[in-house]
mmCIF file of C-alpha atoms in Angstrom:
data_model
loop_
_atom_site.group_PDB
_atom_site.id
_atom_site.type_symbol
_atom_site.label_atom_id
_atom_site.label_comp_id
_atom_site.label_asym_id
_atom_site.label_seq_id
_atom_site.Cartn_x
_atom_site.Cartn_y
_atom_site.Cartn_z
ATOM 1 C CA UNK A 71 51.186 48.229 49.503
ATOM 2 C CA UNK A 72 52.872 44.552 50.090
ATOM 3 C CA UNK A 73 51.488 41.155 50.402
ATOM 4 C CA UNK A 74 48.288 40.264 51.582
ATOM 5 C CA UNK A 75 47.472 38.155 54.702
ATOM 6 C CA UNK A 76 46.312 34.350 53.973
ATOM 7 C CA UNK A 77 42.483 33.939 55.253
ATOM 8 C CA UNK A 78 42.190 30.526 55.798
ATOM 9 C CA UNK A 79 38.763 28.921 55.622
ATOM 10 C CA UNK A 80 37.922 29.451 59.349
ATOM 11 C CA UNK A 81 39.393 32.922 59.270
ATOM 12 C CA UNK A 82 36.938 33.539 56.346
ATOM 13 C CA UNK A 83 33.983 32.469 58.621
ATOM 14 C CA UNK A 84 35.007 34.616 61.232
ATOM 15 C CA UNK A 85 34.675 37.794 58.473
ATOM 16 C CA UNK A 86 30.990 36.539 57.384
ATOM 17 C CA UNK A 87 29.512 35.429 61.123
ATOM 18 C CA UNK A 88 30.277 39.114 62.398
ATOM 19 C CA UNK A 89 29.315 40.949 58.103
ATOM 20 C CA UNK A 90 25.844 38.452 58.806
ATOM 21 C CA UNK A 91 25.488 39.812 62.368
ATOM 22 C CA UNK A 92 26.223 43.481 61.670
ATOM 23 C CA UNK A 93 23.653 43.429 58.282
ATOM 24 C CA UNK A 94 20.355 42.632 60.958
ATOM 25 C CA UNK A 95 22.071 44.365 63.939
ATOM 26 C CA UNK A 96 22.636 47.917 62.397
ATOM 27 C CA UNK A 97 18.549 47.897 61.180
ATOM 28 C CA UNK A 98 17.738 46.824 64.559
ATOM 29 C CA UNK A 99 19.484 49.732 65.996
ATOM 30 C CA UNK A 100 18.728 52.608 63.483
ATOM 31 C CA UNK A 101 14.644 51.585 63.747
ATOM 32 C CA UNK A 102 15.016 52.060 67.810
ATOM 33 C CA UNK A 103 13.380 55.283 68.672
ATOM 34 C CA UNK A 104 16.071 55.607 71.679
ATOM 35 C CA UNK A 105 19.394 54.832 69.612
ATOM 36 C CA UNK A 106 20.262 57.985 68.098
ATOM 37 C CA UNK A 107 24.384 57.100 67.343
ATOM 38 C CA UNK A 108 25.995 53.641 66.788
ATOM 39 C CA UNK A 109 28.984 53.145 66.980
ATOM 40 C CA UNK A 110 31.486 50.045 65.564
ATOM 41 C CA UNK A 111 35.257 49.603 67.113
ATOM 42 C CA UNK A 112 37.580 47.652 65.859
ATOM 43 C CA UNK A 113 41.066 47.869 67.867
ATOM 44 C CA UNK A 114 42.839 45.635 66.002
ATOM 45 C CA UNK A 115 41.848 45.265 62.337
ATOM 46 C CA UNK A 116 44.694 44.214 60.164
ATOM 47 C CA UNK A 117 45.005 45.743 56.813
ATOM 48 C CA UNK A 118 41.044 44.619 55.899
ATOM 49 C CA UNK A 119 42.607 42.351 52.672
ATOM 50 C CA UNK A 120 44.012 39.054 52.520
ATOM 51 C CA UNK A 121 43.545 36.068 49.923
ATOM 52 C CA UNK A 122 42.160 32.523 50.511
ATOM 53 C CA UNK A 123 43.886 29.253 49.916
ATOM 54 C CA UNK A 124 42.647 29.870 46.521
ATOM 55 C CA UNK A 125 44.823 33.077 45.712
ATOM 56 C CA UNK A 126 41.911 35.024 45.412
ATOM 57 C CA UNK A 127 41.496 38.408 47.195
ATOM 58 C CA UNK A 128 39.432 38.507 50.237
ATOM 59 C CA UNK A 129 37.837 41.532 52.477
ATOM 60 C CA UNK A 130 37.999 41.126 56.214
ATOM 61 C CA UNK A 131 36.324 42.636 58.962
ATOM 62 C CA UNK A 132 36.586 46.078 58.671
ATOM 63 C CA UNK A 133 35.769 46.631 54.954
ATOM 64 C CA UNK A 134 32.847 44.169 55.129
ATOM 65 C CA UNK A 135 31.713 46.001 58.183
ATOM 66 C CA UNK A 136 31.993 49.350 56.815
ATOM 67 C CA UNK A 137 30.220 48.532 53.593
ATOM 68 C CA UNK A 138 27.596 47.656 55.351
ATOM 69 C CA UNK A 139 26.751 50.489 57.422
ATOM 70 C CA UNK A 140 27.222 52.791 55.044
ATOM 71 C CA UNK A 141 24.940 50.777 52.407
ATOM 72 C CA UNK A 142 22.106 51.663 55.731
ATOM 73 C CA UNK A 143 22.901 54.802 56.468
ATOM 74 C CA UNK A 144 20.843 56.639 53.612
ATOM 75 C CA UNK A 145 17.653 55.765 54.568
ATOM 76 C CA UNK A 146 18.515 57.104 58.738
ATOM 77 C CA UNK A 147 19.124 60.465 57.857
ATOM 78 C CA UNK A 148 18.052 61.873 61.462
ATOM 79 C CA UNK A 149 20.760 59.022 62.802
ATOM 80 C CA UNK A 150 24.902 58.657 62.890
ATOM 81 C CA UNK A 151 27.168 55.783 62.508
ATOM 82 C CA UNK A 152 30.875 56.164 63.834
ATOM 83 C CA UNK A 153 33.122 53.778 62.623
ATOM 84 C CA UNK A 154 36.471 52.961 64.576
ATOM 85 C CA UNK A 155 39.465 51.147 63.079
ATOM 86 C CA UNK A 156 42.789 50.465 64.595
ATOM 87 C CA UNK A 157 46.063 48.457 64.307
ATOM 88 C CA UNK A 158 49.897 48.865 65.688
ATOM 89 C CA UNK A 159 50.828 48.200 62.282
ATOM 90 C CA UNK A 160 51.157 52.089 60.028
ATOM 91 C CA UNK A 161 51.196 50.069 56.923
ATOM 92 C CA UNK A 162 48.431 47.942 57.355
ATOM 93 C CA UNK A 163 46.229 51.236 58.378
ATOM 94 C CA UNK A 164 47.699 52.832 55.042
ATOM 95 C CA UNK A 165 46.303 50.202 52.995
ATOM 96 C CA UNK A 166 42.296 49.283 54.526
ATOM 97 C CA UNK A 167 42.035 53.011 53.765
ATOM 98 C CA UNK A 168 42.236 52.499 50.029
ATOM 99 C CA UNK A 169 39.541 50.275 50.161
ATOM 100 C CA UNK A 170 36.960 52.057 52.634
ATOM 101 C CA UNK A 171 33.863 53.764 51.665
ATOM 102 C CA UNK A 172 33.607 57.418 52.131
ATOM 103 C CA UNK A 173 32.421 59.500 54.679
ATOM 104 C CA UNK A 174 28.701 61.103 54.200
ATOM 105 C CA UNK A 175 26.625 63.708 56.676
ATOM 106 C CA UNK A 176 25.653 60.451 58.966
ATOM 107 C CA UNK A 177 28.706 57.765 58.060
ATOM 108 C CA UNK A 178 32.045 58.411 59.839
ATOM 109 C CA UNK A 179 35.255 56.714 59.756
ATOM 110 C CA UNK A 180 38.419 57.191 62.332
ATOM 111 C CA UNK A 181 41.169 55.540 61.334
ATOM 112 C CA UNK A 182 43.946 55.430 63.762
ATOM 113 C CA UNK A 183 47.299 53.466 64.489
ATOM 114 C CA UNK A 184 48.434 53.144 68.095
ATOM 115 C CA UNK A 185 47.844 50.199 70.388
ATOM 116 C CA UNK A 186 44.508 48.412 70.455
ATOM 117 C CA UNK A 187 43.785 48.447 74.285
ATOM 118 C CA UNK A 188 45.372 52.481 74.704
ATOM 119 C CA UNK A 189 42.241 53.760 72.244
ATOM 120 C CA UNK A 190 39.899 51.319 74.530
ATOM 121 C CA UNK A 191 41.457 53.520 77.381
ATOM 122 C CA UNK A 192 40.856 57.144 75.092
ATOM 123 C CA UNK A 193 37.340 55.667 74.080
ATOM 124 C CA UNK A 194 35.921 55.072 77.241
ATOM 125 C CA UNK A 195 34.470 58.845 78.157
ATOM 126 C CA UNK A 196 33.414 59.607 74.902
ATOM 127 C CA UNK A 197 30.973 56.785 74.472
ATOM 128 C CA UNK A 198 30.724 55.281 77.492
ATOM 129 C CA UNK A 199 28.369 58.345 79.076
ATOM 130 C CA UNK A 200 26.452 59.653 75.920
ATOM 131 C CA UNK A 201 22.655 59.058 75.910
ATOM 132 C CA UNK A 202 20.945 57.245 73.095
ATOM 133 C CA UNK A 203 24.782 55.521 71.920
ATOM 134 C CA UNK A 204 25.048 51.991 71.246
ATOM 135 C CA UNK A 205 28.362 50.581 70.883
ATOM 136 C CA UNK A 206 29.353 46.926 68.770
ATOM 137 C CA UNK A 207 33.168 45.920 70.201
ATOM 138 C CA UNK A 208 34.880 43.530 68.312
ATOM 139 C CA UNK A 209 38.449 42.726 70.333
ATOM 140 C CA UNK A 210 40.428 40.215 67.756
ATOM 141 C CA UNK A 211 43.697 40.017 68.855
ATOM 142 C CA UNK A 212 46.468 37.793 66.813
ATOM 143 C CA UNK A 213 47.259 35.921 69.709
ATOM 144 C CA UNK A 214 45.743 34.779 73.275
ATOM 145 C CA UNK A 215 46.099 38.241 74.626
ATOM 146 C CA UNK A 216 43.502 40.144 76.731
ATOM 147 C CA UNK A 217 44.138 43.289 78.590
ATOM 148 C CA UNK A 218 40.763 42.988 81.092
ATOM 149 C CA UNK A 219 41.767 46.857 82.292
ATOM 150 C CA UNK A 220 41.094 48.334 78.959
ATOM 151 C CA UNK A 221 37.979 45.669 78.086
ATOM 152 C CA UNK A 222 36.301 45.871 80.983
ATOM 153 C CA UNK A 223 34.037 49.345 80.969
ATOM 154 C CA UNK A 224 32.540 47.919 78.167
ATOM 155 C CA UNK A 225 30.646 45.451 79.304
ATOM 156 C CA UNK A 226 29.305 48.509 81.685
ATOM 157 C CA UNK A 227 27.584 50.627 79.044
ATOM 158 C CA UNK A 228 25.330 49.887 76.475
ATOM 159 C CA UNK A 229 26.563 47.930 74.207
ATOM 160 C CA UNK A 230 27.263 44.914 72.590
ATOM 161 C CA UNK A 231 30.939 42.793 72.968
ATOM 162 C CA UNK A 232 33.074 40.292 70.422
ATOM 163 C CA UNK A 233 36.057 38.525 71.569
ATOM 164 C CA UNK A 234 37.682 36.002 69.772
ATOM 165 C CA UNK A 235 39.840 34.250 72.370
ATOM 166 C CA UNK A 236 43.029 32.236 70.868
ATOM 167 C CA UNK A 237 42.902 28.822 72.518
ATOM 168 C CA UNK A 238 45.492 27.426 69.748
ATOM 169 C CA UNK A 239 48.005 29.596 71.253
ATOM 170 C CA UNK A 240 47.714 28.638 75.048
ATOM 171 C CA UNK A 241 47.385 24.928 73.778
ATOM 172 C CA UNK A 242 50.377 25.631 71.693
ATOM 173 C CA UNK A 243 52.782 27.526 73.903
ATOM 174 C CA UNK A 244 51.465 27.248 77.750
ATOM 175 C CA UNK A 245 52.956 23.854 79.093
ATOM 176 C CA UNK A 246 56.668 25.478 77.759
ATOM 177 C CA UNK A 247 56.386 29.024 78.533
ATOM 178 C CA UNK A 248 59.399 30.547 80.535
ATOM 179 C CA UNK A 249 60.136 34.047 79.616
ATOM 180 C CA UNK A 250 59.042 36.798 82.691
ATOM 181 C CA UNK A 251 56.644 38.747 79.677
ATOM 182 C CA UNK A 252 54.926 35.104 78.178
ATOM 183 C CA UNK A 253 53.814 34.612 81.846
ATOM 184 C CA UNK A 254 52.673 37.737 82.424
ATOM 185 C CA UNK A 255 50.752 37.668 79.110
ATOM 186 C CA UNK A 256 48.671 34.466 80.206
ATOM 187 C CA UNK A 257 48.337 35.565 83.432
ATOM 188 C CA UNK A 258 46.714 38.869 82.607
ATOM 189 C CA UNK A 259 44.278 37.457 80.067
ATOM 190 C CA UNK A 260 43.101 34.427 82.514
ATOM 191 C CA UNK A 261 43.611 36.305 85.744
ATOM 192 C CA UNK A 262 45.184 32.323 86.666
ATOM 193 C CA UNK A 263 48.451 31.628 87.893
ATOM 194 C CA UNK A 264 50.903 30.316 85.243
ATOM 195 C CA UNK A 265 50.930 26.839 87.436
ATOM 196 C CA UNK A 266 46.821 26.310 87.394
ATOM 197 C CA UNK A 267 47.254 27.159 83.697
ATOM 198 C CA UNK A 268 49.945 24.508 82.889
ATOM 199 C CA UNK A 269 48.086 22.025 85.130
ATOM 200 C CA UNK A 270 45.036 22.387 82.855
ATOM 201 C CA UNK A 271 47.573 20.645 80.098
ATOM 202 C CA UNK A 272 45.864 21.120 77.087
ATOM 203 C CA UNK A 273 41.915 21.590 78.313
ATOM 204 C CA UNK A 274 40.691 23.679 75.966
ATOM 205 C CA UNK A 275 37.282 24.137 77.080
ATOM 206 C CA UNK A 276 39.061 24.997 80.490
ATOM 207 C CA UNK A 277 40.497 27.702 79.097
ATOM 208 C CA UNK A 278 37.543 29.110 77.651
ATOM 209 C CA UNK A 279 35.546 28.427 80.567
ATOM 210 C CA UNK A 280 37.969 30.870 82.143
ATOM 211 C CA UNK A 281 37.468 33.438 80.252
ATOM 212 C CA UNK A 282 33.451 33.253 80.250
ATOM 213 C CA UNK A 283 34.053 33.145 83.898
ATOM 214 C CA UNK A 284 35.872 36.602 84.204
ATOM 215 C CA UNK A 285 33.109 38.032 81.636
ATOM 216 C CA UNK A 286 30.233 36.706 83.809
ATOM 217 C CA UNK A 287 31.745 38.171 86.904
ATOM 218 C CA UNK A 288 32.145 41.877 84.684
ATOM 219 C CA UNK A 289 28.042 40.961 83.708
ATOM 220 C CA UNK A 290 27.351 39.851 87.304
ATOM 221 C CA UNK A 291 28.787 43.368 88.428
ATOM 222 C CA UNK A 292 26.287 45.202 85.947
ATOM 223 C CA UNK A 293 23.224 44.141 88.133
ATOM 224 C CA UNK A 294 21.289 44.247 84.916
ATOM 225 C CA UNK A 295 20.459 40.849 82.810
ATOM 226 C CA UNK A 296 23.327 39.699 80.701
ATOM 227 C CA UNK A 297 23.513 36.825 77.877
ATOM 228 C CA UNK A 298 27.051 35.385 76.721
ATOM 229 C CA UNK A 299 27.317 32.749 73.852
ATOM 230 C CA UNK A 300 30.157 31.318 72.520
ATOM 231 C CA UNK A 301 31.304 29.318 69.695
ATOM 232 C CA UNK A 302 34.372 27.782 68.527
ATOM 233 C CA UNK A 303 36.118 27.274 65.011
ATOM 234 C CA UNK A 304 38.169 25.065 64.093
ATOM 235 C CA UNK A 305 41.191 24.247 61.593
ATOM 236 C CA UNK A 306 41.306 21.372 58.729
ATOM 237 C CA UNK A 307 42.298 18.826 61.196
ATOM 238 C CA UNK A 308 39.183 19.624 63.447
ATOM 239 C CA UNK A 309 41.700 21.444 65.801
ATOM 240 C CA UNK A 310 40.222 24.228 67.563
ATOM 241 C CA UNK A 311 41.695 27.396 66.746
ATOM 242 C CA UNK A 312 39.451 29.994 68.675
ATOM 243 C CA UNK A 313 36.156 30.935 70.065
ATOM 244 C CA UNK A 314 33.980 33.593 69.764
ATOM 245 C CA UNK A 315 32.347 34.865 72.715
ATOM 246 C CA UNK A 316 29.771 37.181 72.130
ATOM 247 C CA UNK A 317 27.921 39.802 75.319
ATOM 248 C CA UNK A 318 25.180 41.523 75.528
ATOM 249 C CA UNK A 319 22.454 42.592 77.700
ATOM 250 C CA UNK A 320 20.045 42.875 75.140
ATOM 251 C CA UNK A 321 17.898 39.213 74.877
ATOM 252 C CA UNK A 322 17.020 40.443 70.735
ATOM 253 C CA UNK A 323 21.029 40.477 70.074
ATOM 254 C CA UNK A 324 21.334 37.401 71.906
ATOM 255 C CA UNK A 325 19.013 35.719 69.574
ATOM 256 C CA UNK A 326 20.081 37.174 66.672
ATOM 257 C CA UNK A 327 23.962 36.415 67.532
ATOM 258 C CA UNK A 328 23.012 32.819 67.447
ATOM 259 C CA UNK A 329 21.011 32.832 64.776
ATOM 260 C CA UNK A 330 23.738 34.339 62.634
ATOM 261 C CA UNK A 331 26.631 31.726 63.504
ATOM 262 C CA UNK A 332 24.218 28.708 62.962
ATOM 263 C CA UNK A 333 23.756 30.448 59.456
ATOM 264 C CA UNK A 334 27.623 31.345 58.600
ATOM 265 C CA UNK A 335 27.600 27.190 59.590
ATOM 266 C CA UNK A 336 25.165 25.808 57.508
ATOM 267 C CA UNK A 337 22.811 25.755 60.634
ATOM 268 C CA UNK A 338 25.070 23.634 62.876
ATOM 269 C CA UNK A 339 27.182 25.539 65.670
ATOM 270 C CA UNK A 340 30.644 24.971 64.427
ATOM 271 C CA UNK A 341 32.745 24.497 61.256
ATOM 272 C CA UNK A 342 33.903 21.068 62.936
ATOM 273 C CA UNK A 343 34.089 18.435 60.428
ATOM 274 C CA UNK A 344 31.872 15.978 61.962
ATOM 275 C CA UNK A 345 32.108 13.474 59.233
ATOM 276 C CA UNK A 346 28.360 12.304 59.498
ATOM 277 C CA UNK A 347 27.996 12.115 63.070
ATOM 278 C CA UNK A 348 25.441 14.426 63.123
ATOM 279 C CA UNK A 349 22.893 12.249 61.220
ATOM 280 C CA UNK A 350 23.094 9.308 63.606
ATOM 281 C CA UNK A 351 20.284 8.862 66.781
ATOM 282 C CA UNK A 352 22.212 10.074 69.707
ATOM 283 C CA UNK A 353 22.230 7.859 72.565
ATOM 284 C CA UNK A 354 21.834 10.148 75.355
ATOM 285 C CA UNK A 355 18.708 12.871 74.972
ATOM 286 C CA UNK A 356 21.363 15.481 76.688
ATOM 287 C CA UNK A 357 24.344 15.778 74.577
ATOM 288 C CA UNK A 358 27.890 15.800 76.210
ATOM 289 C CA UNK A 359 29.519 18.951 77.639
ATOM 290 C CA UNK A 360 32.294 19.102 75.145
ATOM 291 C CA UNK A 361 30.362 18.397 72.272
ATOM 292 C CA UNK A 362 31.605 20.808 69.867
ATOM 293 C CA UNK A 363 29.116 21.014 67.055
ATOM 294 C CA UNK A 364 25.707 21.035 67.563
ATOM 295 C CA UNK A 365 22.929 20.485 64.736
ATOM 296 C CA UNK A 366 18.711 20.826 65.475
ATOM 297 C CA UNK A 367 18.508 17.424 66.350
ATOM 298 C CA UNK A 368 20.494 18.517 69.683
ATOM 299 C CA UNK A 369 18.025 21.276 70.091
ATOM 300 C CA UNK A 370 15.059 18.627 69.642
ATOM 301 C CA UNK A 371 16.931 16.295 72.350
ATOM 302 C CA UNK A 372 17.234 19.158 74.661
ATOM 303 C CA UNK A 373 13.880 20.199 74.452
ATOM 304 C CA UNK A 374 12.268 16.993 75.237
ATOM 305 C CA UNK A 375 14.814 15.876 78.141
ATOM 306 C CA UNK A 376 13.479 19.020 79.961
ATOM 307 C CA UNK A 377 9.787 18.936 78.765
ATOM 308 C CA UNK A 378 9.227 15.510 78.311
ATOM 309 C CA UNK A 379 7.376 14.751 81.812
ATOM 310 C CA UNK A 380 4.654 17.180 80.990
ATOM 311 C CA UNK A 381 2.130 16.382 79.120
ATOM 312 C CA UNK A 382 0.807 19.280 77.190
ATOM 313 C CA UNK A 383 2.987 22.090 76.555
ATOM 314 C CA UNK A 384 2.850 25.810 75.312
ATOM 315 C CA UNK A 385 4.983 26.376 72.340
ATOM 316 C CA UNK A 386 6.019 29.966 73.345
ATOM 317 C CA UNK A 387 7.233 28.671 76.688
ATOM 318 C CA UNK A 388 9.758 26.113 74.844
ATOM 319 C CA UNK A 389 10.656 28.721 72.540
ATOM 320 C CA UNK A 390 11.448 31.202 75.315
ATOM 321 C CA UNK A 391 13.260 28.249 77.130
ATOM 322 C CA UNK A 392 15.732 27.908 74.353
ATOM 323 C CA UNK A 393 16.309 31.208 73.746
ATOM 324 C CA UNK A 394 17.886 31.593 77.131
ATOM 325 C CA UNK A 395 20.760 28.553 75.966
ATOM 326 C CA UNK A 396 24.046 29.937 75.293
ATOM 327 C CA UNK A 397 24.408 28.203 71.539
ATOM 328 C CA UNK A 398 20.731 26.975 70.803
ATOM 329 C CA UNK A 399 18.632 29.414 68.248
ATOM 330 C CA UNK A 400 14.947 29.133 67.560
ATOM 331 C CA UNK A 401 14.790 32.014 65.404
ATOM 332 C CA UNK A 402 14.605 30.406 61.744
ATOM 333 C CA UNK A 403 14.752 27.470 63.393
ATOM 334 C CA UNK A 404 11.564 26.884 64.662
ATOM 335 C CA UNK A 405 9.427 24.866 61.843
ATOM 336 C CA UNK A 406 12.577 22.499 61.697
ATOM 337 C CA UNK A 407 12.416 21.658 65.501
ATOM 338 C CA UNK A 408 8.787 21.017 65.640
ATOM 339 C CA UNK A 409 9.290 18.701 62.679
ATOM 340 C CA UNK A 410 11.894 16.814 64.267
ATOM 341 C CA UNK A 411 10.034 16.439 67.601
ATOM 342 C CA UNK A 412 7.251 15.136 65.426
ATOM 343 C CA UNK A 413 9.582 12.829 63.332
ATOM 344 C CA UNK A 414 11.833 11.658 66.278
ATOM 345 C CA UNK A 415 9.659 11.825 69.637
ATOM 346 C CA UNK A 416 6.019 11.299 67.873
ATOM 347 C CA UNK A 417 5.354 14.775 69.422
ATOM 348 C CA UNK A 418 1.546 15.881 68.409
ATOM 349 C CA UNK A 419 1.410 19.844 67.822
ATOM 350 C CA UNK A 420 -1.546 21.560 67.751
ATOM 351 C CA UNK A 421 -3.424 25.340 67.415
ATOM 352 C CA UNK A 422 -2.376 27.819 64.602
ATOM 353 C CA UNK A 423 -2.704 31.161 66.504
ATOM 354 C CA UNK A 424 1.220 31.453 67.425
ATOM 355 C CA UNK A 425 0.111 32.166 71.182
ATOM 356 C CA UNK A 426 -2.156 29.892 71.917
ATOM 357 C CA UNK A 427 -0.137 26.698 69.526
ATOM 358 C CA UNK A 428 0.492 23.554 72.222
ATOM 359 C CA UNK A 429 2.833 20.551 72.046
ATOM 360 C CA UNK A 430 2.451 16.854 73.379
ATOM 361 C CA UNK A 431 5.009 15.121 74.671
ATOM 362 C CA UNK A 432 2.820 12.036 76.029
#
């Protein structure tokens, strides 16, 4: 069925930090007396196979996925799961459905080839409006492309939102672009002039900060509580390749988002090569905004630059605190923290009922 795509090592971390967050999200969902459908999209999945720098054979995103939910399925027989995967690409459609699992009473899967963002458009009444549906969106596209008409009813309903947003390819192209359609392209996906783009020259953390921007404006819209978190990945060299930014308006997915990319990492934030930075005493308790790869020891600096003046604090409420940071996790986290603030602050902890457990910082 022809050659398979390379998955490089970051590409490969990308497949396991949305398998990871689909395994706990899917169990979440089916044990919610008010979800009665889920439902995963996938606009624009490739062929599902690829091999590493290794030569050996490699399952992306959509087979992963799909094994997944259909392992769950058995045990929700009262429940559906509707799976939907897409590319422009006939062949690449014709070969993920060789290695797909089949459908059962409660596991569907639509396979369809067309472009991404026109089934987004198709999509949109049929789960948009249906009660008890929860929807997981994951918009990959190959380059830094981002139709905002077709994404942005989703961040309306209830559901959940991926987007990996290709930095390397504004960094790449942006400062040399010319041709009427290249313009429009970054245009569309920044909503930004091509001039305010090329005067960025390079930023990337400008560039994603424009595209949280136009997602917190779509959340801001929903007058309901939102949470966005974002995390980059990054080539060999420690050159970013892309981030993925992650909606929701659920706090639980939040949490458990986070908690699953600090896992795919090897509980850091990023697959940045730090070489041993990590393990040396900061100098500033707050670390830098374009810090790229945080470990616990960032959590334990943040915690006690914002706590530190009180004497006597409530675990819970520093938990809770946390939780609300767009790339912090306390979830599996926790025991590692306190240890630290022990270790590095002489923090003195004390209770053993989880409500009612205190921290001092004096």
């Amino acid at each position: 069925m022809g050659k398979e795509n390379n998955a490089h090592p970051h590409t490969i971390k990308k497949f396991e930090l949305v398998e990871g967050y689909v395994k706990s999200w899917i169990h979440k969902l089916m044990n919610n007396p008010n979800c009665k459908e889920v439902v995963f999209i996938d606009c624009m999945c490739n062929s599902g196979i690829y091999k590493d720098n290794d030569g050996e054979r490699i399952e992306g995103t959509p087979i992963r996925v799909a094994r997944v939910i259909a392992d769950a399925m058995p045990r929700y027989t009262d429940k559906t799961t509707m799976l939907y995967f897409n590319d422009s690409a006939p062949e690449k459609i014709a070969k993920l459905q060789d290695y797909l699992p089949p459908d059962t009473k409660n596991f569907h899967i639509v396979l369809s080839c067309e472009d991404g963002n026109q089934l987004l458009k198709e999509l949109q009444p049929r789960l948009l409006k249906r009660s008890g549906l929860h929807y997981l969106f994951f918009y990959d596209p190959y380059t830094a492309t981002i139709n905002w008409e077709a994404l942005a009813p989703y961040f309306f309903g209830w559901g959940e939102v991926i987007i990996n947003h290709m930095v390397s390819d504004t960094l790449r192209a942006i400062t040399s672009v010319k041709r009427p359609e290249t313009i429009d392209k970054y245009e569309q996906t920044y909503l930004t002039s091509i001039k305010e783009l090329v005067d960025l020259r390079g930023d990337k953390n400008a560039y994603d900060k424009l595209i949280k921007n136009i997602i917190e404006r779509l959340g801001n819209l929903t007058k309901r509580e939102y949470y966005l978190a974002a995390f980059p990945f990054f080539i060999r060299t420690n050159a970013q390749i892309y981030s993925i930014i992650f909606f929701t308006k659920n706090d639980e997915g939040f949490k458990l988002f986070k908690k699953t990319a600090w896992k795919t990492f090897g509980g850091k934030s990023s697959n940045q090569n730090t070489r041993g930075r990590e393990n040396q005493l900061s100098l500033f308790a707050t670390p830098p905004e374009d810090k790229q790869c945080y470990n616990v020891s960032d959590i334990v600096d943040y915690i006690f630059d914002n706590f530190n003046e009180r004497k006597t604090v409530l675990l819970k409420e520093i938990w809770s605190f946390v939780d609300r940071h767009p790339v912090f996790p306390t979830a599996g986290y926790q025991k590692d923290i306190e240890a630290a603030l022990k270790h590095r602050y002489n923090c003195k902890i004390h209770g053993r009922k989880k409500e009612e457990r205190t921290i001092d910082f004096a």
